[in-house]
mmCIF file of C-alpha atoms in Angstrom:
data_model
loop_
_atom_site.group_PDB
_atom_site.id
_atom_site.type_symbol
_atom_site.label_atom_id
_atom_site.label_comp_id
_atom_site.label_asym_id
_atom_site.label_seq_id
_atom_site.Cartn_x
_atom_site.Cartn_y
_atom_site.Cartn_z
ATOM 1 C CA MET A 1 6.276 7.674 -15.037
ATOM 2 C CA GLY A 2 8.067 7.570 -11.726
ATOM 3 C CA ASP A 3 7.178 5.720 -8.562
ATOM 4 C CA ARG A 4 6.473 9.014 -6.805
ATOM 5 C CA MET A 5 3.706 9.842 -9.266
ATOM 6 C CA ILE A 6 2.250 6.343 -8.971
ATOM 7 C CA ASP A 7 2.352 6.718 -5.161
ATOM 8 C CA ARG A 8 0.582 10.073 -5.496
ATOM 9 C CA ILE A 9 -2.140 8.606 -7.718
ATOM 10 C CA GLU A 10 -2.620 5.647 -5.365
ATOM 11 C CA THR A 11 -2.933 7.940 -2.336
ATOM 12 C CA ALA A 12 -5.467 10.164 -4.101
ATOM 13 C CA ILE A 13 -7.555 7.175 -5.198
ATOM 14 C CA ARG A 14 -7.544 5.557 -1.734
ATOM 15 C CA ALA A 15 -8.648 8.881 -0.222
ATOM 16 C CA GLN A 16 -11.809 8.774 -2.371
ATOM 17 C CA HIS A 17 -13.113 5.609 -0.633
ATOM 18 C CA VAL A 18 -14.842 4.459 -3.818
ATOM 19 C CA ASN A 19 -14.441 1.554 -6.205
ATOM 20 C CA TRP A 20 -11.124 2.512 -7.801
ATOM 21 C CA LYS A 21 -12.049 0.875 -11.125
ATOM 22 C CA THR A 22 -14.588 3.640 -11.768
ATOM 23 C CA LEU A 23 -11.802 6.244 -11.705
ATOM 24 C CA PHE A 24 -9.988 4.961 -14.821
ATOM 25 C CA ARG A 25 -10.832 5.258 -18.501
ATOM 26 C CA ARG A 26 -9.149 3.878 -21.577
ATOM 27 C CA HIS A 27 -7.765 6.684 -23.726
ATOM 28 C CA GLY A 28 -6.369 5.231 -26.943
ATOM 29 C CA ASN A 29 -3.355 3.113 -25.980
ATOM 30 C CA ALA A 30 -3.118 4.761 -22.560
ATOM 31 C CA TRP A 31 -5.175 4.923 -19.380
ATOM 32 C CA GLN A 32 -6.564 8.079 -17.849
ATOM 33 C CA CYS A 33 -7.363 8.585 -14.173
ATOM 34 C CA VAL A 34 -10.264 11.017 -13.786
ATOM 35 C CA LEU A 35 -8.520 12.543 -10.758
ATOM 36 C CA PHE A 36 -5.547 13.479 -12.978
ATOM 37 C CA PRO A 37 -7.179 14.232 -16.347
ATOM 38 C CA LYS A 38 -4.052 15.531 -18.111
ATOM 39 C CA LEU A 39 -1.981 12.517 -17.158
ATOM 40 C CA ARG A 40 -1.814 9.421 -19.373
ATOM 41 C CA LEU A 41 -0.704 6.123 -17.871
ATOM 42 C CA THR A 42 1.106 3.450 -19.810
ATOM 43 C CA GLU A 43 -0.185 -0.109 -19.614
ATOM 44 C CA GLN A 44 2.705 -0.991 -17.286
ATOM 45 C CA ASP A 45 1.943 1.934 -14.924
ATOM 46 C CA TYR A 46 -1.738 1.025 -14.940
ATOM 47 C CA GLN A 47 -0.980 -2.624 -14.098
ATOM 48 C CA THR A 48 1.261 -1.464 -11.233
ATOM 49 C CA LEU A 49 -1.641 0.561 -9.856
ATOM 50 C CA VAL A 50 -4.035 -2.361 -10.344
ATOM 51 C CA ARG A 51 -1.782 -4.605 -8.236
ATOM 52 C CA ARG A 52 -1.441 -1.974 -5.523
ATOM 53 C CA LEU A 53 -5.113 -1.026 -5.411
ATOM 54 C CA SER A 54 -6.291 -4.637 -5.484
ATOM 55 C CA ALA A 55 -4.401 -5.359 -2.260
ATOM 56 C CA PRO A 56 -5.879 -4.099 0.995
ATOM 57 C CA GLU A 57 -4.183 -0.959 2.257
ATOM 58 C CA HIS A 58 -2.924 -2.653 5.420
ATOM 59 C CA ALA A 59 -1.317 -5.439 3.358
ATOM 60 C CA ARG A 60 1.224 -3.063 1.872
ATOM 61 C CA GLY A 61 2.977 -2.726 5.220
ATOM 62 C CA LEU A 62 5.034 0.135 6.524
ATOM 63 C CA PRO A 63 8.107 1.471 4.772
ATOM 64 C CA VAL A 64 11.414 0.578 6.409
ATOM 65 C CA SER A 65 11.925 4.161 7.582
ATOM 66 C CA ALA A 66 8.580 4.148 9.409
ATOM 67 C CA LYS A 67 9.401 0.805 11.058
ATOM 68 C CA THR A 68 12.765 2.129 12.208
ATOM 69 C CA ARG A 69 11.172 5.296 13.577
ATOM 70 C CA ALA A 70 8.557 3.275 15.455
ATOM 71 C CA LYS A 71 11.204 0.985 16.936
ATOM 72 C CA LEU A 72 13.348 3.912 18.119
ATOM 73 C CA ARG A 73 10.289 5.667 19.548
ATOM 74 C CA ALA A 74 9.366 2.526 21.519
ATOM 75 C CA ILE A 75 12.897 2.247 22.933
ATOM 76 C CA ALA A 76 12.870 5.925 23.904
ATOM 77 C CA ASN A 77 9.464 5.610 25.582
ATOM 78 C CA LYS A 78 10.628 2.616 27.631
ATOM 79 C CA SER A 79 13.778 4.449 28.627
ATOM 80 C CA ASP A 80 11.811 7.528 29.665
ATOM 81 C CA SER A 81 9.598 5.400 31.878
ATOM 82 C CA GLY A 82 12.619 3.708 33.471
ATOM 83 C CA GLU A 83 11.863 0.270 32.035
ATOM 84 C CA ARG A 84 14.909 0.136 29.808
ATOM 85 C CA LEU A 85 18.142 1.946 29.146
ATOM 86 C CA TYR A 86 19.207 3.018 25.694
ATOM 87 C CA GLY A 87 21.279 0.520 23.827
#
């Protein structure tokens, strides 16, 4: 399973605002998320989700692209207000 699907599952689970452990069931050798009933997670994918969901959402931090965007936006805002020139 790809990282995009794991990201999608994590986002859907966090949006529920419930104890995430109640949303998983063992299905043979795989794990099933009740929000995605047709999808079967490998043990490795499940453990990746466990690590992510066990950490507070704010602890994950922003992606590099979001940090860069925020930095450029702050520079532009200062320049628009006359506090700073670009560069």
